[in-house]
XYZ file of C-alpha atoms in Angstrom:
236
model
C 114.850 104.913 92.099
C 113.768 106.011 95.706
C 113.597 103.026 98.284
C 110.706 100.463 97.533
C 108.167 98.860 99.363
C 110.309 95.643 99.731
C 113.332 97.847 100.750
C 111.306 99.481 103.474
C 109.772 96.198 104.747
C 113.588 94.548 104.867
C 115.380 97.497 106.398
C 112.873 99.220 108.388
C 110.779 96.386 109.467
C 113.334 93.683 109.674
C 111.223 91.192 107.289
C 113.521 88.496 105.496
C 112.384 88.434 101.946
C 113.233 86.385 99.053
C 112.653 88.993 96.304
C 111.655 87.332 92.644
C 110.147 90.614 91.251
C 110.877 91.701 87.919
C 109.320 94.664 85.980
C 106.832 94.322 83.188
C 105.634 91.058 83.766
C 101.992 90.379 83.098
C 99.835 88.216 85.599
C 99.929 85.172 83.246
C 103.600 85.504 82.626
C 104.160 85.422 86.496
C 101.873 82.447 86.789
C 103.320 80.587 83.887
C 106.898 81.306 84.990
C 106.073 79.875 88.575
C 109.230 80.881 90.250
C 107.597 80.992 93.413
C 106.680 77.511 93.818
C 109.577 75.953 95.139
C 109.705 78.274 98.197
C 106.024 78.039 98.855
C 105.918 74.029 98.510
C 109.114 73.596 100.459
C 107.958 75.474 103.406
C 110.864 77.959 103.206
C 108.256 80.568 102.982
C 105.022 80.779 104.742
C 103.836 84.425 103.321
C 103.555 85.254 99.734
C 103.655 89.000 99.025
C 102.069 89.075 95.459
C 101.828 92.238 93.423
C 100.270 91.427 89.963
C 97.625 92.491 87.455
C 98.638 96.132 87.286
C 100.296 95.859 83.763
C 97.079 93.841 82.628
C 94.889 96.529 84.056
C 96.778 99.034 82.017
C 96.487 97.378 78.807
C 99.728 95.312 78.555
C 101.656 95.838 75.192
C 98.694 97.760 73.774
C 98.657 100.281 76.702
C 95.828 101.724 78.478
C 94.734 103.426 74.976
C 92.571 100.353 73.963
C 90.504 100.582 77.089
C 89.335 104.122 76.611
C 87.122 105.994 74.197
C 88.036 109.136 72.259
C 87.975 112.531 73.951
C 84.372 114.168 73.619
C 84.125 117.747 74.671
C 80.643 117.034 75.923
C 82.134 114.655 78.432
C 84.990 116.945 79.639
C 84.105 116.769 83.402
C 85.527 114.351 85.935
C 81.964 113.292 86.764
C 82.146 111.852 83.151
C 84.726 109.697 83.639
C 83.067 106.595 83.304
C 81.840 107.527 79.739
C 85.709 106.847 78.675
C 86.187 103.258 80.162
C 85.226 100.920 77.349
C 83.453 97.622 78.134
C 86.755 95.956 76.719
C 88.293 97.073 80.021
C 85.911 94.974 82.271
C 86.157 92.111 79.977
C 89.849 92.036 80.289
C 89.626 92.775 84.146
C 87.167 89.588 84.199
C 89.971 87.451 82.795
C 92.804 88.946 84.997
C 90.727 88.447 88.184
C 90.044 84.711 86.983
C 93.627 84.088 86.654
C 94.436 85.745 89.987
C 91.562 83.478 91.788
C 93.003 80.547 89.980
C 96.415 81.161 91.600
C 94.682 81.523 95.127
C 93.150 78.044 94.839
C 96.068 76.506 93.492
C 98.292 77.882 96.385
C 95.704 76.517 98.794
C 96.140 73.070 97.317
C 99.725 72.844 96.957
C 100.907 74.798 99.934
C 98.011 75.039 102.113
C 99.876 76.476 104.998
C 100.818 79.807 102.913
C 99.118 82.894 103.160
C 98.884 85.046 100.053
C 98.940 88.842 100.457
C 97.872 91.098 97.936
C 97.068 94.581 96.673
C 94.971 96.606 93.953
C 97.614 99.541 93.654
C 97.035 103.162 94.879
C 95.771 105.537 92.309
C 98.151 106.152 89.729
C 98.547 109.880 88.640
C 98.910 110.105 84.788
C 101.377 112.600 83.771
C 102.093 114.375 80.414
C 104.228 112.348 78.207
C 104.187 109.661 81.005
C 105.348 106.387 79.248
C 102.835 104.180 81.332
C 99.687 106.053 81.208
C 100.197 109.609 80.199
C 101.066 109.022 76.637
C 98.404 106.615 76.104
C 95.679 108.808 77.370
C 97.185 111.445 75.246
C 96.671 109.285 72.079
C 92.910 109.371 72.644
C 92.771 113.002 73.314
C 92.907 112.581 76.997
C 95.976 114.850 77.866
C 96.833 115.118 81.464
C 98.225 118.483 80.935
C 94.823 119.883 80.138
C 92.321 117.273 81.608
C 94.351 116.227 84.774
C 91.234 116.028 87.009
C 89.345 113.892 84.379
C 92.189 111.694 83.693
C 92.629 110.771 87.419
C 89.122 110.296 87.766
C 89.369 107.636 84.980
C 92.324 105.803 86.804
C 90.233 106.038 90.028
C 87.327 103.953 88.364
C 89.729 101.362 86.918
C 91.832 101.010 90.030
C 88.484 100.749 92.286
C 87.157 98.021 89.898
C 90.401 95.818 90.181
C 90.486 96.423 94.304
C 86.826 95.533 94.367
C 87.359 92.153 92.915
C 90.723 91.406 95.242
C 88.564 92.443 98.286
C 85.922 89.994 97.274
C 88.794 87.307 97.137
C 89.883 88.188 100.749
C 85.965 87.588 101.830
C 86.028 84.222 100.213
C 89.333 82.205 100.728
C 91.149 81.752 104.237
C 94.587 81.827 102.482
C 94.263 85.237 101.175
C 94.582 88.709 102.648
C 93.851 92.021 100.730
C 95.791 95.123 101.575
C 93.968 98.346 100.353
C 96.494 101.054 99.196
C 94.120 103.319 97.852
C 94.724 106.928 98.966
C 97.899 106.087 100.927
C 100.422 107.778 98.728
C 99.963 111.739 98.852
C 99.700 113.825 95.561
C 103.411 114.988 96.229
C 104.666 111.495 97.308
C 104.764 110.230 93.651
C 108.095 109.884 92.099
C 106.824 109.595 88.749
C 103.462 108.086 87.390
C 103.427 104.708 89.179
C 106.228 104.960 91.706
C 106.027 106.642 95.052
C 109.053 108.615 96.887
C 110.548 107.303 99.828
C 107.918 108.842 102.109
C 105.232 107.199 99.711
C 106.937 103.633 99.933
C 107.120 103.968 103.920
C 103.450 104.769 103.999
C 102.746 101.710 101.618
C 105.068 99.429 103.770
C 103.173 100.377 107.032
C 99.920 98.895 105.599
C 101.953 95.715 104.729
C 103.354 95.864 108.125
C 100.113 95.889 109.846
C 98.581 93.179 107.618
C 101.790 90.904 108.235
C 101.729 91.339 112.034
C 98.213 90.331 111.792
C 98.902 86.995 110.497
C 99.341 83.580 112.803
C 103.004 82.991 113.463
C 104.113 79.498 111.985
C 107.953 79.626 112.884
C 109.262 79.658 109.513
C 112.273 81.815 109.079
C 112.449 82.716 105.626
C 109.043 84.799 105.151
C 107.775 86.290 102.903
C 108.555 85.430 99.440
C 107.778 87.997 96.835
C 107.068 86.796 93.220
C 105.933 89.553 91.066
C 106.732 92.830 89.477
C 106.117 95.172 92.306
C 104.178 98.216 90.861
C 106.165 100.470 93.298
C 109.263 98.311 93.102
C 112.519 98.970 91.599
C 113.021 97.318 87.872
C 114.848 94.180 88.089
């Protein structure tokens, strides 16, 4: 795998990071495991970089398939993308955002000096036979080989919806910051469906670096802690 966001922040920007990331975890699983609490409550970490909700947004075990309508030749243009996103996607997203907001609130109560920094992911690019998105889309007749623009438009709708929710939290909670990564990774800077190349990871890290530099200094050395699967991270 190419260098990840965490690798770049550690090596190029010199941030001391305790990485608790693990591939495949849903938001609920990460919250229930609670591996991050000791570092946050004890004051060992004053910044909590959180990357969660991506697996939930893409359907978890059922995959993105359960959120999509079957391909319809009468809705074959990218402008028709909204037709394919089922109400079930938005119902699931509402639950994901509720869990996310609950975590922000709990951190404020249990670790009031900690700033949580999150993101809603960049626009993933479905690929033919792609294990995360492409296969699920092809199952309902949306083959990324033949409907590439339509498939990407569908992902934009889903990704925008998640980002909109997280941006709202940043406007509501003083202990939460949101990093907008949409459009950061270039079309040719994706290593696979979800992970960027080294060049893409560097661009993502630059966005996080700018956010971290804007936070108030606390004097805590061990910052930040990372407690989720990074969509752009190395499988642990």
